[in-house]
Coordinates of N, CA, C and O in Angstrom, one line a residue:
M1 N 117.4 128.8 112.4 CA 116.3 127.3 112.7 C 116.9 126.7 114.0 O 117.6 126.6 114.3
D2 N 115.8 126.7 115.0 CA 116.2 126.3 116.3 C 116.0 124.8 116.3 O 115.8 123.7 115.0
K3 N 116.4 124.0 117.2 CA 116.4 122.8 117.4 C 114.8 122.0 117.1 O 115.2 120.9 116.3
L4 N 114.1 122.6 117.3 CA 112.8 122.0 117.0 C 112.1 122.1 115.5 O 112.1 121.1 115.4
G5 N 112.8 123.5 114.8 CA 112.3 123.3 113.4 C 112.5 122.4 112.8 O 112.0 121.8 112.0
L6 N 113.8 122.5 112.5 CA 114.3 121.1 111.8 C 113.7 120.0 111.5 O 113.2 119.4 110.3
P7 N 113.7 119.2 112.7 CA 112.6 117.9 113.1 C 111.6 118.1 112.1 O 111.2 117.3 110.9
I8 N 111.1 118.9 112.1 CA 109.6 119.0 111.7 C 109.5 119.4 110.2 O 108.9 118.6 109.3
V9 N 110.8 120.7 109.9 CA 110.3 120.8 108.5 C 110.5 119.6 107.5 O 110.7 118.7 107.0
L10 N 112.0 118.3 108.1 CA 111.8 117.0 107.8 C 111.2 116.2 107.8 O 110.8 115.6 106.8
L11 N 110.3 116.4 108.7 CA 108.7 115.4 108.7 C 108.2 115.8 107.7 O 107.6 114.7 107.4
A12 N 107.6 117.0 107.3 CA 106.8 117.7 106.9 C 107.3 117.1 105.1 O 106.3 116.6 104.3
A13 N 109.0 117.1 104.7 CA 109.0 116.6 103.7 C 108.9 115.5 103.5 O 108.5 115.1 102.4
L14 N 109.3 114.3 104.1 CA 109.4 113.5 104.0 C 107.5 113.0 103.7 O 107.6 112.1 103.4
W15 N 106.5 113.3 104.5 CA 105.4 113.1 104.8 C 104.5 113.6 103.2 O 104.1 113.1 102.4
G16 N 105.2 114.8 102.8 CA 104.9 115.1 101.2 C 105.2 114.0 100.3 O 104.8 114.1 99.6
A17 N 106.2 113.7 100.7 CA 106.8 112.5 99.7 C 106.0 111.3 99.4 O 105.5 110.7 98.7
V18 N 105.5 110.9 101.0 CA 105.2 109.8 100.9 C 103.4 109.9 100.3 O 103.1 108.7 99.5
N19 N 102.8 111.2 100.7 CA 101.4 111.0 100.7 C 101.1 111.1 98.8 O 100.2 110.8 98.6
T20 N 102.4 112.1 97.9 CA 102.5 112.1 97.0 C 102.3 111.0 96.6 O 101.7 110.6 95.1
T21 N 103.4 110.0 96.5 CA 104.0 109.2 96.1 C 102.5 108.2 96.0 O 102.5 107.3 94.7
L22 N 102.5 107.7 96.8 CA 101.1 106.8 97.2 C 99.9 107.6 96.2 O 99.2 106.4 95.8
S23 N 100.2 109.0 96.3 CA 98.7 109.2 95.1 C 99.2 108.8 94.0 O 98.6 108.1 92.5
F24 N 100.6 109.0 92.9 CA 100.5 108.5 91.9 C 100.7 107.4 92.2 O 100.4 106.5 90.3
F25 N 100.9 106.3 92.9 CA 101.2 105.0 92.7 C 99.9 104.5 92.4 O 99.5 103.1 91.4
Q26 N 98.8 105.0 93.3 CA 97.2 104.5 92.4 C 96.9 104.9 91.4 O 96.3 103.8 90.8
I27 N 96.9 105.8 91.0 CA 96.6 106.4 89.4 C 97.3 105.6 88.6 O 96.9 105.2 87.5
I28 N 98.6 105.4 89.0 CA 100.2 104.8 88.1 C 99.1 103.4 87.9 O 99.1 102.7 86.6
N29 N 98.6 102.7 89.1 CA 98.4 101.1 88.4 C 96.9 101.3 88.2 O 96.9 100.0 87.5
A30 N 96.3 102.3 88.1 CA 95.0 102.3 87.3 C 95.4 102.1 86.3 O 94.6 101.5 85.1
R31 N 95.8 102.9 85.3 CA 96.2 103.3 84.3 C 96.8 102.2 83.7 O 96.6 101.3 82.4
R32 N 97.9 100.8 84.2 CA 98.3 100.2 83.9 C 97.6 99.4 83.3 O 97.3 98.6 83.0
D33 N 96.5 99.1 85.0 CA 95.3 97.7 84.1 C 94.3 98.8 83.4 O 94.1 97.5 82.8
M34 N 94.4 99.3 83.2 CA 93.6 100.2 82.0 C 94.0 99.8 80.7 O 93.6 99.0 79.8
M35 N 95.1 99.8 80.8 CA 96.2 99.4 79.3 C 96.0 97.7 78.7 O 95.8 97.5 78.6
F36 N 96.3 96.8 80.0 CA 96.6 95.5 79.9 C 95.0 94.9 79.8 O 94.8 94.3 78.9
D37 N 93.7 95.7 80.2 CA 93.0 94.7 79.6 C 92.2 95.2 79.0 O 91.9 94.7 77.9
L38 N 92.5 96.9 77.9 CA 92.7 96.6 76.6 C 93.5 96.1 75.7 O 92.5 95.1 74.5
I39 N 94.7 95.4 76.3 CA 95.2 94.9 75.1 C 94.7 93.6 75.3 O 94.7 92.7 74.3
D40 N 94.1 93.1 76.5 CA 93.5 91.5 76.6 C 92.6 91.1 76.0 O 91.8 90.8 75.2
K41 N 91.7 92.5 75.4 CA 90.0 92.3 74.6 C 90.3 93.2 73.6 O 89.6 92.2 72.6
C42 N 91.4 93.8 72.8 CA 91.3 94.1 71.6 C 93.1 94.4 70.4 O 93.1 94.7 69.7
G43 N 93.8 93.9 71.7 CA 95.2 94.1 70.9 C 96.0 95.8 70.8 O 95.6 96.4 72.1
Y44 N 95.8 95.6 70.0 CA 96.4 97.5 69.9 C 95.1 98.1 69.7 O 95.5 99.5 70.2
C45 N 94.0 98.1 69.6 CA 92.7 98.7 70.2 C 93.1 100.5 68.7 O 92.9 100.9 69.1
L46 N 93.0 99.5 67.7 CA 92.9 100.6 66.5 C 91.7 101.5 66.5 O 91.8 102.6 65.6
E47 N 90.8 100.6 66.8 CA 89.8 101.3 66.4 C 89.4 102.3 67.1 O 88.4 103.3 67.1
Q48 N 90.0 102.1 68.4 CA 89.5 102.7 69.6 C 90.7 104.2 69.0 O 91.7 104.4 68.9
T49 N 89.5 105.7 70.3 CA 90.6 106.7 70.0 C 91.4 106.7 71.1 O 93.0 107.2 70.8
L50 N 91.9 105.6 72.3 CA 92.6 105.8 73.1 C 93.1 104.2 73.1 O 92.5 103.3 74.4
G51 N 94.3 103.7 72.4 CA 94.8 102.4 73.0 C 95.8 101.8 73.8 O 95.9 103.3 74.4
P52 N 96.3 100.9 74.0 CA 96.8 100.8 75.2 C 98.7 101.4 75.0 O 98.9 102.1 75.8
I53 N 98.5 101.6 73.7 CA 100.3 102.5 73.3 C 100.1 103.9 73.6 O 100.7 104.7 74.5
E54 N 98.6 104.9 73.7 CA 98.5 106.1 73.7 C 98.1 106.2 75.0 O 98.8 107.1 75.9
I55 N 97.6 105.2 76.1 CA 97.2 105.4 77.6 C 98.8 105.4 77.9 O 99.4 105.8 78.9
Y56 N 99.8 104.7 77.4 CA 101.1 104.0 78.0 C 102.1 106.2 78.1 O 102.3 106.1 78.8
F57 N 101.8 106.3 76.3 CA 102.5 107.6 76.1 C 102.2 108.9 76.8 O 102.8 109.7 77.2
T58 N 100.5 108.6 77.5 CA 100.1 109.6 77.5 C 100.2 109.9 78.8 O 99.3 111.0 79.6
N59 N 100.2 108.9 79.8 CA 99.6 108.3 80.8 C 100.5 108.2 82.2 O 101.3 108.6 82.9
L60 N 101.0 106.6 81.5 CA 101.7 106.1 82.6 C 103.0 106.7 82.6 O 103.7 106.8 83.9
L61 N 103.8 106.5 81.1 CA 104.9 107.4 81.3 C 105.3 108.5 81.9 O 106.4 108.6 83.0
P62 N 104.5 109.9 81.3 CA 104.5 110.3 82.1 C 104.5 110.6 83.5 O 105.2 111.3 84.5
L63 N 103.0 110.1 83.9 CA 103.2 109.7 85.8 C 104.4 109.4 86.2 O 104.7 109.9 87.6
S64 N 104.9 108.0 86.0 CA 106.1 107.1 86.3 C 107.4 108.8 86.2 O 107.8 108.7 87.1
L65 N 107.7 109.0 84.9 CA 108.6 110.1 85.0 C 108.6 110.8 86.5 O 109.6 111.4 86.8
G66 N 106.9 112.0 86.2 CA 107.4 112.6 87.0 C 107.1 112.8 88.4 O 108.0 113.1 89.0
N67 N 106.6 111.3 88.9 CA 107.1 110.6 90.0 C 108.5 110.5 90.7 O 109.4 110.7 91.4
I68 N 109.5 109.9 89.7 CA 110.4 109.9 90.0 C 111.3 110.8 89.9 O 112.2 111.1 90.7
I69 N 111.2 112.4 88.6 CA 111.7 113.3 88.9 C 111.4 114.3 91.1 O 112.2 115.1 91.3
F70 N 110.6 113.7 91.2 CA 109.4 114.8 92.3 C 110.3 113.7 93.4 O 111.2 114.6 94.6
L71 N 110.4 112.3 93.7 CA 111.1 112.0 94.4 C 112.9 112.2 94.5 O 113.6 112.0 95.4
S72 N 112.7 112.0 93.1 CA 114.5 112.8 93.3 C 114.9 113.6 94.2 O 116.2 114.4 94.3
L73 N 114.1 115.4 93.4 CA 114.0 116.5 94.4 C 114.2 116.4 95.2 O 114.4 117.2 96.5
I74 N 112.9 115.6 95.8 CA 112.8 115.7 97.5 C 114.2 115.4 98.2 O 114.3 115.4 99.2
S75 N 114.8 114.1 97.8 CA 115.7 113.6 98.4 C 116.9 114.8 97.9 O 117.6 115.0 99.1
Y76 N 116.9 115.9 97.3 CA 118.1 116.3 97.1 C 117.9 117.4 97.9 O 118.9 117.6 98.9
V77 N 116.2 117.9 97.9 CA 116.4 119.1 99.0 C 116.8 118.2 101.1 O 117.3 118.9 101.7
I78 N 116.4 117.0 100.9 CA 116.3 117.0 102.6 C 118.1 116.4 102.7 O 118.7 117.3 103.7
L79 N 118.9 115.9 101.6 CA 120.5 115.6 101.5 C 120.8 116.9 101.8 O 122.1 117.5 102.0
S80 N 120.9 118.0 101.0 CA 121.0 119.1 101.0 C 120.7 120.2 102.2 O 121.1 121.5 102.6
I81 N 120.3 119.8 103.1 CA 119.7 120.2 104.6 C 120.7 121.0 105.5 O 121.3 122.0 105.3
P82 N 122.2 120.1 105.4 CA 122.9 120.3 106.6 C 124.2 120.9 105.7 O 124.9 122.0 106.7
H83 N 124.2 121.2 104.1 CA 124.8 121.9 104.1 C 124.5 123.8 104.1 O 125.6 125.0 104.1
H84 N 122.8 123.7 104.2 CA 122.4 125.2 104.5 C 122.6 126.0 105.8 O 122.2 126.8 106.3
M85 N 122.5 124.2 106.8 CA 122.2 125.1 108.3 C 124.2 125.2 108.6 O 124.7 124.7 108.8
R86 N 123.7 126.3 110.0 CA 125.1 127.0 110.5 C 125.0 126.4 111.9 O 124.2 126.3 112.6
I87 N 125.7 125.0 111.7 CA 126.2 124.2 113.3 C 127.1 124.0 113.7 O 128.4 123.4 112.9
D88 N 127.4 124.9 115.0 CA 129.0 125.0 115.0 C 129.4 123.8 116.3 O 130.7 123.8 116.1
D89 N 128.7 123.1 116.5 CA 129.1 121.7 117.4 C 129.1 120.8 116.0 O 128.2 120.4 115.7
D90 N 130.6 120.4 116.0 CA 130.9 119.3 115.0 C 129.9 117.9 114.9 O 129.3 117.2 114.3
A91 N 129.4 117.7 115.8 CA 128.9 116.3 117.0 C 128.0 116.7 116.0 O 126.6 115.4 115.3
E92 N 126.7 117.8 116.4 CA 125.6 117.9 116.2 C 125.0 118.0 114.4 O 124.4 117.8 114.1
A93 N 126.6 118.6 113.9 CA 126.5 118.5 112.6 C 126.2 117.1 112.1 O 125.4 117.1 111.1
K94 N 127.2 116.4 112.5 CA 127.4 115.0 112.3 C 126.1 114.4 112.4 O 125.6 113.8 111.5
R95 N 125.4 114.4 113.5 CA 124.1 114.2 113.8 C 122.7 114.5 112.8 O 122.1 113.4 112.1
L96 N 122.8 115.8 112.1 CA 122.1 116.3 111.5 C 122.0 115.4 109.9 O 121.3 115.0 109.4
K97 N 123.8 115.1 109.1 CA 123.8 114.8 108.5 C 123.0 112.9 108.0 O 122.5 112.7 107.0
T98 N 123.3 112.6 109.2 CA 123.1 111.8 109.0 C 122.0 111.1 109.3 O 121.3 110.0 108.5
A99 N 120.9 111.8 110.3 CA 119.4 112.4 110.3 C 118.5 112.5 108.5 O 117.7 111.6 108.1
C100 N 119.6 113.3 108.1 CA 118.8 113.4 106.6 C 119.3 112.4 105.8 O 118.7 111.9 104.9
V101 N 120.6 111.9 105.8 CA 120.5 110.6 105.1 C 119.6 109.7 105.2 O 119.5 109.1 104.3
A102 N 119.3 109.9 106.7 CA 118.6 108.2 106.8 C 117.0 108.7 106.5 O 116.4 107.6 105.9
I103 N 116.6 110.0 106.7 CA 115.0 110.3 106.2 C 115.4 110.1 104.4 O 114.2 110.1 104.1
A104 N 116.3 110.4 104.1 CA 116.2 110.5 102.1 C 116.3 109.1 101.8 O 115.6 108.9 100.8
V105 N 117.0 108.1 102.5 CA 116.9 106.8 101.7 C 114.6 105.9 101.6 O 115.4 105.8 100.9
L106 N 113.9 106.5 102.3 CA 113.0 106.5 101.7 C 112.6 106.7 100.3 O 112.0 106.4 99.1
P107 N 112.6 108.7 100.5 CA 111.8 108.8 99.1 C 113.1 108.1 97.3 O 112.9 108.4 96.6
I108 N 114.7 108.0 98.0 CA 115.5 107.3 97.0 C 115.1 106.4 96.5 O 115.1 105.4 95.5
F109 N 114.5 105.2 97.4 CA 113.8 103.5 97.7 C 112.8 104.1 96.4 O 113.3 103.1 95.2
G110 N 112.0 104.8 97.1 CA 110.9 104.9 95.9 C 111.1 105.8 94.3 O 110.5 105.1 93.6
A111 N 112.3 106.4 94.1 CA 112.7 106.7 92.8 C 113.0 105.4 92.2 O 113.0 105.3 91.2
I112 N 113.8 104.7 93.1 CA 114.2 103.6 92.2 C 113.2 102.8 92.0 O 113.5 102.0 91.3
S113 N 112.3 102.4 92.9 CA 111.4 101.8 92.7 C 110.2 101.6 91.4 O 109.9 101.1 90.9
F114 N 110.4 103.3 90.9 CA 109.8 103.6 90.4 C 109.8 103.4 89.2 O 110.0 102.9 88.1
A115 N 111.6 103.4 89.0 CA 112.1 103.8 87.4 C 111.9 102.1 87.3 O 111.9 101.8 86.0
V116 N 112.3 101.1 88.5 CA 112.5 99.7 88.1 C 111.1 99.6 87.6 O 111.0 98.7 86.9
G117 N 110.1 99.7 88.3 CA 108.4 99.8 87.7 C 107.8 100.3 86.1 O 107.4 99.6 85.6
G118 N 109.1 101.4 85.9 CA 108.5 101.7 85.0 C 109.2 101.1 83.6 O 108.2 101.0 82.1
I119 N 110.3 100.7 83.7 CA 110.6 98.9 82.9 C 110.2 98.6 82.8 O 110.0 97.8 81.5
F120 N 109.8 98.1 84.0 CA 108.7 96.4 83.5 C 107.8 96.6 82.8 O 107.5 95.7 81.8
D121 N 106.7 97.8 82.8 CA 106.2 98.2 82.7 C 106.0 98.1 80.8 O 105.3 97.4 80.5
M122 N 107.5 98.9 80.4 CA 107.3 99.1 79.2 C 108.0 97.5 78.7 O 107.3 97.2 77.5
V123 N 108.8 96.6 79.4 CA 108.7 95.2 79.5 C 108.0 95.0 79.0 O 107.1 93.9 77.7
M124 N 107.1 94.5 79.1 CA 105.5 94.0 79.5 C 104.2 94.4 78.2 O 104.1 93.4 77.9
L125 N 104.9 95.3 78.2 CA 103.1 96.5 77.1 C 104.1 95.3 75.7 O 104.0 95.3 74.9
V126 N 105.2 95.7 76.2 CA 106.1 95.3 74.4 C 105.7 93.4 74.7 O 105.7 93.7 73.0
R127 N 105.8 92.8 75.3 CA 105.9 91.2 74.8 C 104.5 91.3 74.7 O 103.8 90.3 74.2
A128 N 103.3 91.6 75.5 CA 102.0 91.5 75.2 C 101.2 92.1 73.8 O 100.6 91.7 73.9
L129 N 102.1 92.5 72.8 CA 101.9 93.4 71.8 C 102.3 92.5 70.9 O 101.9 93.3 70.1
K130 N 103.5 91.6 71.0 CA 104.3 90.8 70.1 C 103.0 89.5 69.3 O 102.5 89.4 70.2

């Protein structure tokens, strides 16, 4: 791969991760709001087909886990790029590795943030239903 192609690939990977994460974030927030609105209205909502627990296990939890897995895979791909490149110049190889680590920080931070948010959502659900 030439020197111009690699930054384009890294930028595309980062853009895809950010774009997908923002979509996930919007959907997860909508489901969380729906879940807590139901809790405020009727608690467990046993008379409804989809109560807050069903929304959590069928929507919120899978979306959060899916986004964490997606961001982890994107991070892994970005971090593994230097291992698959054949670069003879050691200084250039070191710059590539540094760039990949710097670029992977965003999806790694996103995965950690969604994991913390998922734990927080679970704790809040348990507290709200007590």
